[in-house]
mmCIF file of C-alpha atoms and ligand atoms in Angstrom:
data_model
loop_
_atom_site.group_PDB
_atom_site.id
_atom_site.type_symbol
_atom_site.label_atom_id
_atom_site.label_comp_id
_atom_site.label_asym_id
_atom_site.label_seq_id
_atom_site.Cartn_x
_atom_site.Cartn_y
_atom_site.Cartn_z
ATOM 1 C CA MET A 762 0.000 0.000 0.000
ATOM 2 C CA ALA A 763 1.267 3.473 -0.851
ATOM 3 C CA LYS A 764 2.603 5.704 1.917
ATOM 4 C CA ILE A 765 0.666 8.980 2.068
ATOM 5 C CA TYR A 766 2.048 12.097 3.757
ATOM 6 C CA PHE A 767 -0.101 14.841 5.265
ATOM 7 C CA ASP A 768 0.538 18.340 6.671
ATOM 8 C CA GLN A 769 1.792 17.010 10.009
ATOM 9 C CA ASP A 770 4.478 14.943 8.215
ATOM 10 C CA ALA A 771 6.065 17.996 6.570
ATOM 11 C CA ASP A 772 8.014 20.927 8.018
ATOM 12 C CA LEU A 773 8.412 24.200 6.092
ATOM 13 C CA GLU A 774 11.407 25.139 8.322
ATOM 14 C CA ILE A 775 13.750 23.249 5.973
ATOM 15 C CA LEU A 776 12.972 25.898 3.328
ATOM 16 C CA LYS A 777 13.989 28.861 5.519
ATOM 17 C CA GLY A 778 16.822 30.887 3.976
ATOM 18 C CA ARG A 779 16.533 29.051 0.660
ATOM 19 C CA THR A 780 15.177 30.358 -2.625
ATOM 20 C CA VAL A 781 12.893 28.370 -4.900
ATOM 21 C CA GLY A 782 13.329 29.130 -8.610
ATOM 22 C CA ILE A 783 10.295 28.364 -10.751
ATOM 23 C CA LEU A 784 11.412 27.741 -14.342
ATOM 24 C CA GLY A 785 8.412 28.254 -16.627
ATOM 25 C CA TYR A 786 5.437 30.341 -15.587
ATOM 26 C CA GLY A 787 2.593 28.435 -17.273
ATOM 27 C CA ASN A 788 -0.231 26.230 -15.988
ATOM 28 C CA GLN A 789 1.738 24.690 -13.126
ATOM 29 C CA GLY A 790 4.459 27.329 -12.722
ATOM 30 C CA GLN A 791 2.148 30.219 -11.901
ATOM 31 C CA ALA A 792 -0.044 28.208 -9.508
ATOM 32 C CA GLN A 793 2.881 26.618 -7.654
ATOM 33 C CA ALA A 794 4.810 29.916 -7.419
ATOM 34 C CA LEU A 795 1.816 31.740 -5.926
ATOM 35 C CA ASN A 796 1.098 28.901 -3.469
ATOM 36 C CA LEU A 797 4.730 28.677 -2.310
ATOM 37 C CA ARG A 798 4.900 32.433 -1.782
ATOM 38 C CA ASP A 799 1.641 32.386 0.200
ATOM 39 C CA SER A 800 3.192 29.596 2.316
ATOM 40 C CA GLY A 801 6.048 31.974 3.223
ATOM 41 C CA VAL A 802 8.664 30.606 0.791
ATOM 42 C CA ASN A 803 11.089 32.888 -1.050
ATOM 43 C CA VAL A 804 10.343 32.465 -4.774
ATOM 44 C CA CYS A 805 11.847 33.786 -8.012
ATOM 45 C CA VAL A 806 10.902 32.947 -11.603
ATOM 46 C CA GLY A 807 13.073 31.981 -14.562
ATOM 47 C CA SER A 808 11.353 32.462 -17.904
ATOM 48 C CA PRO A 809 12.608 33.515 -21.307
ATOM 49 C CA ARG A 810 9.146 33.903 -22.772
ATOM 50 C CA ASP A 811 7.636 37.354 -22.983
ATOM 51 C CA ALA A 812 4.034 36.605 -22.056
ATOM 52 C CA SER A 813 4.918 34.357 -19.096
ATOM 53 C CA ALA A 814 7.644 36.687 -17.826
ATOM 54 C CA GLU A 815 5.278 39.649 -17.979
ATOM 55 C CA GLN A 816 2.636 37.722 -16.035
ATOM 56 C CA ALA A 817 5.195 36.691 -13.394
ATOM 57 C CA ARG A 818 6.309 40.334 -13.017
ATOM 58 C CA ALA A 819 2.676 41.450 -12.767
ATOM 59 C CA ASP A 820 2.222 38.845 -10.001
ATOM 60 C CA GLY A 821 5.123 40.500 -8.142
ATOM 61 C CA PHE A 822 7.956 37.973 -8.613
ATOM 62 C CA PRO A 823 11.575 38.778 -9.494
ATOM 63 C CA VAL A 824 11.968 37.409 -13.034
ATOM 64 C CA TYR A 825 15.217 36.181 -14.585
ATOM 65 C CA SER A 826 16.312 34.234 -17.617
ATOM 66 C CA ILE A 827 16.343 30.448 -17.128
ATOM 67 C CA SER A 828 20.155 30.489 -16.609
ATOM 68 C CA GLU A 829 19.988 33.276 -14.006
ATOM 69 C CA GLY A 830 17.017 31.595 -12.345
ATOM 70 C CA VAL A 831 19.086 28.404 -11.906
ATOM 71 C CA ARG A 832 22.046 30.372 -10.495
ATOM 72 C CA ASN A 833 19.870 32.429 -8.117
ATOM 73 C CA ALA A 834 17.883 29.520 -6.685
ATOM 74 C CA ASP A 835 18.738 26.665 -4.322
ATOM 75 C CA ILE A 836 15.707 24.575 -5.278
ATOM 76 C CA ILE A 837 14.787 24.559 -8.953
ATOM 77 C CA PHE A 838 11.290 23.600 -10.167
ATOM 78 C CA VAL A 839 11.467 22.596 -13.835
ATOM 79 C CA LEU A 840 7.955 23.518 -14.982
ATOM 80 C CA ILE A 841 8.389 23.834 -18.718
ATOM 81 C CA PRO A 842 6.734 21.440 -21.210
ATOM 82 C CA ASP A 843 8.259 17.944 -21.114
ATOM 83 C CA GLU A 844 9.079 17.944 -24.815
ATOM 84 C CA VAL A 845 11.255 21.106 -24.649
ATOM 85 C CA MET A 846 12.897 20.139 -21.335
ATOM 86 C CA PRO A 847 15.912 18.131 -22.652
ATOM 87 C CA ALA A 848 17.090 20.999 -24.891
ATOM 88 C CA VAL A 849 16.493 23.683 -22.238
ATOM 89 C CA TYR A 850 18.188 21.492 -19.626
ATOM 90 C CA ALA A 851 21.297 21.020 -21.786
ATOM 91 C CA ALA A 852 21.565 24.664 -22.865
ATOM 92 C CA ASP A 853 20.505 26.646 -19.789
ATOM 93 C CA ILE A 854 20.073 24.477 -16.707
ATOM 94 C CA ALA A 855 23.016 22.027 -16.615
ATOM 95 C CA PRO A 856 25.754 24.658 -17.157
ATOM 96 C CA ASN A 857 24.422 26.710 -14.223
ATOM 97 C CA LEU A 858 23.785 23.922 -11.703
ATOM 98 C CA SER A 859 26.073 23.518 -8.719
ATOM 99 C CA ALA A 860 26.506 20.937 -5.979
ATOM 100 C CA GLY A 861 23.901 20.939 -3.223
ATOM 101 C CA LYS A 862 21.018 22.238 -5.330
ATOM 102 C CA ALA A 863 17.762 20.365 -5.838
ATOM 103 C CA LEU A 864 15.908 19.804 -9.094
ATOM 104 C CA VAL A 865 12.151 19.308 -8.794
ATOM 105 C CA PHE A 866 10.064 17.851 -11.624
ATOM 106 C CA ALA A 867 6.265 17.731 -11.958
ATOM 107 C CA SER A 868 6.454 14.811 -14.375
ATOM 108 C CA GLY A 869 8.586 11.677 -14.293
ATOM 109 C CA TYR A 870 9.018 11.492 -18.062
ATOM 110 C CA ASN A 871 12.463 12.957 -18.785
ATOM 111 C CA ILE A 872 14.206 11.304 -15.842
ATOM 112 C CA THR A 873 12.557 7.919 -16.504
ATOM 113 C CA TYR A 874 13.608 7.897 -20.151
ATOM 114 C CA LYS A 875 17.007 9.491 -19.379
ATOM 115 C CA ARG A 876 16.323 12.459 -21.652
ATOM 116 C CA VAL A 877 17.625 14.566 -18.741
ATOM 117 C CA VAL A 878 20.540 13.183 -16.694
ATOM 118 C CA PRO A 879 21.543 15.547 -13.863
ATOM 119 C CA PRO A 880 24.896 15.252 -12.052
ATOM 120 C CA GLU A 881 25.268 13.117 -8.918
ATOM 121 C CA ASP A 882 25.709 16.042 -6.520
ATOM 122 C CA VAL A 883 22.143 17.438 -6.791
ATOM 123 C CA ASP A 884 18.893 16.119 -5.356
ATOM 124 C CA ILE A 885 16.385 14.911 -7.963
ATOM 125 C CA LEU A 886 12.811 15.153 -6.698
ATOM 126 C CA LEU A 887 9.343 14.520 -8.054
ATOM 127 C CA LEU A 888 6.375 16.637 -6.996
ATOM 128 C CA ALA A 889 3.643 15.827 -9.483
ATOM 129 C CA PRO A 890 0.207 17.314 -8.776
ATOM 130 C CA ARG A 891 -2.737 15.147 -9.808
ATOM 131 C CA MET A 892 -4.471 18.398 -10.651
ATOM 132 C CA ILE A 893 -4.470 21.010 -13.414
ATOM 133 C CA GLY A 894 -2.734 24.308 -12.571
ATOM 134 C CA LYS A 895 -5.977 26.212 -12.004
ATOM 135 C CA GLY A 896 -7.058 23.554 -9.496
ATOM 136 C CA VAL A 897 -3.658 23.717 -7.752
ATOM 137 C CA ARG A 898 -4.283 27.402 -7.051
ATOM 138 C CA ASP A 899 -8.054 27.234 -6.395
ATOM 139 C CA THR A 900 -7.838 24.321 -3.936
ATOM 140 C CA TYR A 901 -4.922 26.002 -2.134
ATOM 141 C CA LEU A 902 -7.049 29.122 -1.677
ATOM 142 C CA SER A 903 -10.127 27.145 -0.623
ATOM 143 C CA GLY A 904 -8.026 25.073 1.791
ATOM 144 C CA ILE A 905 -9.003 21.668 0.355
ATOM 145 C CA GLY A 906 -5.645 20.969 -1.290
ATOM 146 C CA PHE A 907 -5.019 18.358 -3.974
ATOM 147 C CA PRO A 908 -3.208 15.008 -4.193
ATOM 148 C CA SER A 909 0.237 14.673 -5.713
ATOM 149 C CA LEU A 910 2.789 11.948 -6.335
ATOM 150 C CA VAL A 911 6.174 12.516 -4.699
ATOM 151 C CA ALA A 912 9.452 10.645 -5.138
ATOM 152 C CA VAL A 913 13.172 10.920 -4.596
ATOM 153 C CA HIS A 914 15.288 9.725 -7.520
ATOM 154 C CA GLN A 915 18.615 10.941 -6.119
ATOM 155 C CA ASP A 916 19.316 11.942 -2.517
ATOM 156 C CA ALA A 917 22.601 13.853 -2.707
ATOM 157 C CA SER A 918 21.837 16.013 0.341
ATOM 158 C CA GLY A 919 20.631 13.229 2.622
ATOM 159 C CA GLN A 920 17.579 15.445 3.194
ATOM 160 C CA ALA A 921 15.759 14.813 -0.057
ATOM 161 C CA LEU A 922 12.556 13.315 1.355
ATOM 162 C CA PRO A 923 11.938 15.968 4.079
ATOM 163 C CA LEU A 924 12.707 18.593 1.437
ATOM 164 C CA THR A 925 10.189 17.072 -1.008
ATOM 165 C CA LEU A 926 7.524 16.914 1.700
ATOM 166 C CA ALA A 927 8.143 20.543 2.727
ATOM 167 C CA LEU A 928 7.733 21.599 -0.911
ATOM 168 C CA ALA A 929 4.578 19.491 -1.193
ATOM 169 C CA LYS A 930 3.261 21.294 1.882
ATOM 170 C CA GLY A 931 4.285 24.650 0.400
ATOM 171 C CA ILE A 932 2.255 24.115 -2.756
ATOM 172 C CA GLY A 933 -0.704 22.899 -0.672
ATOM 173 C CA SER A 934 -0.670 19.203 -1.501
ATOM 174 C CA THR A 935 -0.088 17.590 1.925
ATOM 175 C CA ARG A 936 -3.436 19.127 2.956
ATOM 176 C CA MET A 937 -5.083 16.339 0.920
ATOM 177 C CA GLY A 938 -2.151 13.922 0.689
ATOM 178 C CA ALA A 939 1.228 13.462 -1.026
ATOM 179 C CA VAL A 940 1.623 9.864 -2.146
ATOM 180 C CA LEU A 941 5.079 8.257 -2.205
ATOM 181 C CA SER A 942 5.701 6.970 -5.732
ATOM 182 C CA SER A 943 8.603 6.842 -8.201
ATOM 183 C CA PHE A 944 9.476 8.643 -11.422
ATOM 184 C CA SER A 945 8.798 5.506 -13.476
ATOM 185 C CA GLU A 946 5.469 4.758 -11.776
ATOM 186 C CA GLU A 947 4.298 8.354 -12.313
ATOM 187 C CA THR A 948 5.314 8.114 -15.967
ATOM 188 C CA THR A 949 3.473 4.824 -16.458
ATOM 189 C CA VAL A 950 0.177 5.872 -14.901
ATOM 190 C CA ASP A 951 0.232 9.353 -16.434
ATOM 191 C CA LEU A 952 0.882 8.150 -19.999
ATOM 192 C CA PHE A 953 -1.478 5.196 -19.551
ATOM 193 C CA SER A 954 -4.446 7.388 -18.622
ATOM 194 C CA GLU A 955 -3.723 9.571 -21.666
ATOM 195 C CA GLN A 956 -3.354 6.664 -24.084
ATOM 196 C CA ILE A 957 -6.330 4.403 -23.377
ATOM 197 C CA GLY A 958 -8.426 6.192 -25.965
ATOM 198 C CA MET A 959 -11.115 7.975 -23.955
ATOM 199 C CA ILE A 960 -11.810 10.469 -26.731
ATOM 200 C CA TYR A 961 -12.163 7.679 -29.293
ATOM 201 C CA LEU A 962 -14.452 5.813 -26.912
ATOM 202 C CA PHE A 963 -16.726 8.866 -26.820
ATOM 203 C CA ARG A 964 -16.505 9.157 -30.593
ATOM 204 C CA SER A 965 -17.412 5.487 -31.051
ATOM 205 C CA MET A 966 -20.453 5.991 -28.785
ATOM 206 C CA PHE A 967 -21.460 8.978 -30.913
ATOM 207 C CA GLU A 968 -21.049 7.083 -34.195
ATOM 208 C CA VAL A 969 -22.994 4.018 -33.053
ATOM 209 C CA LEU A 970 -25.883 5.934 -31.460
ATOM 210 C CA VAL A 971 -26.262 8.267 -34.472
ATOM 211 C CA GLU A 972 -26.140 5.188 -36.730
ATOM 212 C CA ALA A 973 -28.981 3.777 -34.566
ATOM 213 C CA GLY A 974 -31.095 6.840 -35.394
ATOM 214 C CA CYS A 975 -30.478 9.026 -32.336
ATOM 215 C CA ASP A 976 -30.211 12.770 -32.760
ATOM 216 C CA PRO A 977 -26.565 13.994 -32.557
ATOM 217 C CA ASP A 978 -27.463 16.721 -30.036
ATOM 218 C CA VAL A 979 -29.203 14.233 -27.773
ATOM 219 C CA VAL A 980 -26.218 11.878 -28.029
ATOM 220 C CA LEU A 981 -23.676 14.601 -27.230
ATOM 221 C CA LEU A 982 -25.663 15.695 -24.191
ATOM 222 C CA GLU A 983 -25.814 12.090 -23.027
ATOM 223 C CA ILE A 984 -22.130 11.279 -23.426
ATOM 224 C CA TYR A 985 -20.413 14.466 -22.195
ATOM 225 C CA ALA A 986 -21.959 17.811 -23.162
ATOM 226 C CA SER A 987 -24.439 17.952 -20.273
ATOM 227 C CA GLY A 988 -21.669 17.631 -17.674
ATOM 228 C CA GLU A 989 -23.546 14.763 -16.002
ATOM 229 C CA TRP A 990 -20.426 12.595 -16.127
ATOM 230 C CA SER A 991 -18.427 15.350 -14.386
ATOM 231 C CA GLU A 992 -20.941 15.062 -11.558
ATOM 232 C CA VAL A 993 -20.628 11.269 -11.557
ATOM 233 C CA PHE A 994 -16.824 11.482 -11.353
ATOM 234 C CA ALA A 995 -17.054 14.111 -8.598
ATOM 235 C CA ALA A 996 -19.376 11.754 -6.695
ATOM 236 C CA ALA A 997 -16.933 8.870 -7.287
ATOM 237 C CA ARG A 998 -14.151 11.038 -5.858
ATOM 238 C CA ASP A 999 -16.225 11.696 -2.721
ATOM 239 C CA LEU A 1000 -18.212 8.456 -2.260
ATOM 240 C CA GLY A 1001 -16.118 5.930 -4.177
ATOM 241 C CA LEU A 1002 -16.851 4.326 -7.551
ATOM 242 C CA TRP A 1003 -19.313 1.784 -6.153
ATOM 243 C CA GLY A 1004 -20.511 4.126 -3.404
ATOM 244 C CA GLN A 1005 -21.788 6.646 -5.927
ATOM 245 C CA LEU A 1006 -23.953 3.996 -7.610
ATOM 246 C CA ARG A 1007 -26.606 4.600 -4.961
ATOM 247 C CA LEU A 1008 -27.198 7.996 -6.597
ATOM 248 C CA HIS A 1009 -28.441 6.176 -9.724
ATOM 249 C CA SER A 1010 -31.747 4.385 -10.351
ATOM 250 C CA ARG A 1011 -31.909 0.629 -9.798
ATOM 251 C CA THR A 1012 -32.229 0.090 -13.567
ATOM 252 C CA SER A 1013 -29.020 2.052 -13.973
ATOM 253 C CA GLN A 1014 -27.280 0.096 -11.206
ATOM 254 C CA TYR A 1015 -28.249 -3.177 -12.925
ATOM 255 C CA GLY A 1016 -27.137 -1.905 -16.344
ATOM 256 C CA GLN A 1017 -23.842 -0.554 -15.080
ATOM 257 C CA GLN A 1018 -22.917 -3.618 -13.047
ATOM 258 C CA VAL A 1019 -24.593 -6.628 -14.641
ATOM 259 C CA THR A 1020 -25.501 -5.938 -18.273
ATOM 260 C CA SER A 1021 -22.222 -4.190 -19.115
ATOM 261 C CA ARG A 1022 -20.207 -7.063 -17.608
ATOM 262 C CA GLU A 1023 -21.973 -9.441 -19.969
ATOM 263 C CA GLN A 1024 -21.956 -7.212 -23.041
ATOM 264 C CA MET A 1025 -18.414 -5.883 -22.972
ATOM 265 C CA ASN A 1026 -15.403 -8.111 -23.653
ATOM 266 C CA LEU A 1027 -13.429 -7.221 -20.543
ATOM 267 C CA ASP A 1028 -10.680 -9.793 -21.200
ATOM 268 C CA SER A 1029 -9.984 -8.191 -24.541
ATOM 269 C CA ILE A 1030 -10.009 -4.700 -22.972
ATOM 270 C CA ARG A 1031 -7.519 -5.849 -20.303
ATOM 271 C CA ASP A 1032 -5.261 -7.273 -23.034
ATOM 272 C CA GLN A 1033 -5.371 -3.965 -24.864
ATOM 273 C CA PHE A 1034 -4.509 -2.124 -21.636
ATOM 274 C CA ARG A 1035 -1.554 -4.489 -21.100
ATOM 275 C CA GLU A 1036 -0.264 -3.605 -24.549
ATOM 276 C CA VAL A 1037 -0.548 0.120 -23.723
ATOM 277 C CA VAL A 1038 1.538 -0.466 -20.567
ATOM 278 C CA ARG A 1039 4.126 -2.523 -22.475
ATOM 279 C CA HIS A 1040 4.452 0.189 -25.115
ATOM 280 C CA ILE A 1041 5.100 2.753 -22.373
ATOM 281 C CA GLN A 1042 7.420 0.740 -20.128
ATOM 282 C CA SER A 1043 9.535 -0.672 -22.966
ATOM 283 C CA GLY A 1044 10.434 2.847 -24.072
ATOM 284 C CA ASP A 1045 8.772 2.260 -27.487
ATOM 285 C CA PHE A 1046 6.381 5.168 -26.958
ATOM 286 C CA SER A 1047 9.120 7.610 -25.966
ATOM 287 C CA GLN A 1048 11.147 6.673 -29.067
ATOM 288 C CA GLU A 1049 8.125 7.130 -31.315
ATOM 289 C CA TRP A 1050 7.386 10.505 -29.667
ATOM 290 C CA ASP A 1051 11.034 11.637 -30.103
ATOM 291 C CA GLN A 1052 10.826 10.855 -33.824
ATOM 292 C CA GLU A 1053 7.514 12.684 -34.149
ATOM 293 C CA GLN A 1054 8.975 15.787 -32.489
ATOM 294 C CA GLU A 1055 12.146 15.696 -34.605
ATOM 295 C CA ALA A 1056 9.993 15.510 -37.747
ATOM 296 C CA GLY A 1057 7.939 18.563 -36.661
ATOM 297 C CA TYR A 1058 4.761 16.783 -35.453
ATOM 298 C CA PRO A 1059 3.454 15.592 -38.875
ATOM 299 C CA THR A 1060 1.242 12.802 -37.478
ATOM 300 C CA LEU A 1061 -0.162 14.890 -34.649
ATOM 301 C CA ALA A 1062 -0.993 17.702 -37.089
ATOM 302 C CA GLN A 1063 -2.680 15.327 -39.530
ATOM 303 C CA VAL A 1064 -4.735 13.458 -36.920
ATOM 304 C CA THR A 1065 -5.748 16.710 -35.203
ATOM 305 C CA GLU A 1066 -6.968 18.075 -38.547
ATOM 306 C CA ASP A 1067 -8.891 14.853 -39.255
ATOM 307 C CA ASN A 1068 -10.469 14.856 -35.814
ATOM 308 C CA LEU A 1069 -11.534 18.490 -36.103
ATOM 309 C CA ARG A 1070 -13.322 17.590 -39.351
ATOM 310 C CA HIS A 1071 -15.217 14.619 -37.940
ATOM 311 C CA PRO A 1072 -19.050 14.897 -37.962
ATOM 312 C CA MET A 1073 -19.026 14.769 -34.163
ATOM 313 C CA GLN A 1074 -17.011 18.010 -34.089
ATOM 314 C CA GLU A 1075 -19.464 19.660 -36.479
ATOM 315 C CA ALA A 1076 -22.366 18.518 -34.308
ATOM 316 C CA GLU A 1077 -20.591 19.813 -31.215
ATOM 317 C CA ASN A 1078 -19.969 23.220 -32.800
ATOM 318 C CA ARG A 1079 -23.641 23.526 -33.724
ATOM 319 C CA LEU A 1080 -24.869 22.432 -30.289
ATOM 320 C CA TYR A 1081 -22.393 24.585 -28.357
ATOM 321 C CA ARG A 1082 -23.343 27.624 -30.439
ATOM 322 C CA LEU A 1083 -27.006 26.986 -29.597
ATOM 323 C CA LEU A 1084 -26.160 26.573 -25.919
ATOM 324 C CA GLY A 1085 -24.203 29.846 -25.969
ATOM 325 C CA ARG A 1086 -20.876 28.149 -25.299
ATOM 326 C CA ARG A 1087 -17.656 29.120 -27.025
ATOM 327 C CA GLU A 1088 -17.490 27.670 -30.492
ATOM 328 C CA ALA A 1089 -14.675 25.181 -30.952
ATOM 329 C CA ASP A 1090 -11.961 26.342 -33.333
ATOM 330 C CA LEU A 1091 -12.006 24.154 -36.429
ATOM 331 C CA THR A 1092 -8.588 25.249 -37.646
ATOM 332 C CA THR A 1093 -5.274 23.670 -36.691
ATOM 333 C CA PRO A 1094 -4.063 25.054 -33.334
ATOM 334 C CA ALA A 1095 -1.372 27.764 -33.705
ATOM 335 C CA TRP A 1096 1.259 25.741 -31.810
ATOM 336 C CA LEU A 1097 1.014 22.971 -34.416
ATOM 337 C CA LYS A 1098 1.921 25.508 -37.049
ATOM 338 C CA GLY A 1099 4.933 26.538 -34.969
ATOM 339 C CA GLY A 1100 3.175 29.517 -33.360
HETATM 340 P P1 NDP B 1303 2.904 24.960 -19.951
HETATM 341 O O1 NDP B 1303 2.602 24.483 -21.322
HETATM 342 O O2 NDP B 1303 1.844 25.716 -19.233
HETATM 343 O O3 NDP B 1303 4.244 25.820 -20.082
HETATM 344 C C1 NDP B 1303 5.042 26.135 -18.974
HETATM 345 C C2 NDP B 1303 5.989 27.263 -19.256
HETATM 346 O O4 NDP B 1303 7.068 26.862 -20.111
HETATM 347 C C3 NDP B 1303 5.363 28.492 -19.875
HETATM 348 O O5 NDP B 1303 5.817 29.604 -19.133
HETATM 349 C C4 NDP B 1303 5.948 28.496 -21.264
HETATM 350 O O6 NDP B 1303 6.049 29.802 -21.765
HETATM 351 C C5 NDP B 1303 7.331 27.905 -21.027
HETATM 352 N N1 NDP B 1303 7.962 27.404 -22.238
HETATM 353 C C6 NDP B 1303 7.363 26.830 -23.309
HETATM 354 N N2 NDP B 1303 8.292 26.488 -24.226
HETATM 355 C C7 NDP B 1303 9.490 26.879 -23.719
HETATM 356 C C8 NDP B 1303 10.816 26.813 -24.196
HETATM 357 N N3 NDP B 1303 11.119 26.288 -25.399
HETATM 358 N N4 NDP B 1303 11.803 27.323 -23.418
HETATM 359 C C9 NDP B 1303 11.522 27.827 -22.195
HETATM 360 N N5 NDP B 1303 10.278 27.922 -21.693
HETATM 361 C C10 NDP B 1303 9.280 27.450 -22.448
HETATM 362 O O7 NDP B 1303 3.373 23.703 -19.059
HETATM 363 P P2 NDP B 1303 2.640 23.006 -17.844
HETATM 364 O O8 NDP B 1303 2.604 23.926 -16.682
HETATM 365 O O9 NDP B 1303 1.378 22.367 -18.309
HETATM 366 O O10 NDP B 1303 3.650 21.789 -17.537
HETATM 367 C C11 NDP B 1303 4.837 21.984 -16.791
HETATM 368 C C12 NDP B 1303 5.215 20.653 -16.156
HETATM 369 O O11 NDP B 1303 4.161 20.265 -15.270
HETATM 370 C C13 NDP B 1303 5.374 19.516 -17.156
HETATM 371 O O12 NDP B 1303 6.416 18.686 -16.703
HETATM 372 C C14 NDP B 1303 4.043 18.784 -17.076
HETATM 373 O O13 NDP B 1303 4.136 17.427 -17.438
HETATM 374 C C15 NDP B 1303 3.762 18.934 -15.585
HETATM 375 N N6 NDP B 1303 2.350 18.799 -15.188
HETATM 376 C C16 NDP B 1303 1.395 19.523 -15.815
HETATM 377 C C17 NDP B 1303 0.064 19.427 -15.402
HETATM 378 C C18 NDP B 1303 -0.995 20.299 -16.021
HETATM 379 O O14 NDP B 1303 -2.100 20.278 -15.497
HETATM 380 N N7 NDP B 1303 -0.757 21.066 -17.057
HETATM 381 C C19 NDP B 1303 -0.346 18.510 -14.313
HETATM 382 C C20 NDP B 1303 0.775 17.871 -13.643
HETATM 383 C C21 NDP B 1303 2.064 17.999 -14.104
HETATM 384 P P3 NDP B 1303 4.857 30.409 -22.729
HETATM 385 O O15 NDP B 1303 3.562 30.175 -22.002
HETATM 386 O O16 NDP B 1303 5.186 31.836 -22.860
HETATM 387 O O17 NDP B 1303 4.940 29.633 -23.996
#
């Protein structure tokens, strides 16, 4: 069973007199920087990007380049996108690291696949929120907190675990619970949940129900557009997956537990899941993803374009316009065009 740490297991004292440098002021960077500062920690930001740097300045932080941020900080949070991290690490982080510093990652990916290999005289820590950046900030302010996975990959200081827990407390995670994990476990579960095909499952439901004569708007509302499933997942978070079933009718309870078990080929689904795990843990996925990045994202661009032209997207645009929601953008996202 996993070890879970709470507020009483962590001591912010270990951070006194030390500066945390947040590299990258995006989804996670902004939220974690604000939370650490509100917890009494000395924080600076390292960001080369105009929009992020401006936002960090507006939020009242001293802002440096990535190199200066690494030199000025004792504890360095690497909160830039995973795919740009190896190049930024080699160019700006590694040359400015010195013995006794700590590197903190919010994702296990680059350490697991050895795309980033720090020297032996720094601590290598994982503090991976199971929460989007907005939630990291909102739940800190509301006092609920959020779960995270924590791990020590390299303990050069001999203090790596208490340091990780203090940082977890600083960002507000030990309020709900920081779970002891490892970089490779975090990588496996994170990639797995992204790669099991949820969006294609929804699309298959749409295709089959429309084929069966159901109205596309009715189908979309049923499968995700109403937000009913968000409520179900929120109830599962609070009451448990089986506990929340009591909120459903008895017909629904029978359908969800009995009929689906008979109708769906669960052995085949488990086999497919095993293949997803193998693809991740063997390193095959990371190699494929490296090649895709080196080639300039041709497959991602093509599949994104195809998906945005699927009849389900057209139906969603029409419905969301009617419901007064923001219309989905049917063009290729700017970042795919190098923007
Ligand atoms: P973002 O996409 O929000 O970007 C973070 C920052 O990196 C931004 O300030 C961005 O600047 C900057 N940046 C982008 N490209 C470069 C570059 N080439 N050189 C230097 N800086 C760059 O990242 P996230 O906050 O989503 O992710 C950060 C880390 O947190 C990742 O390891 C991710 O896996 C992890 N994580 C993310 C979660 C999430 O909810 N998003 C959840 C848990 C972990 P600009 O905005 O100006 O482009």
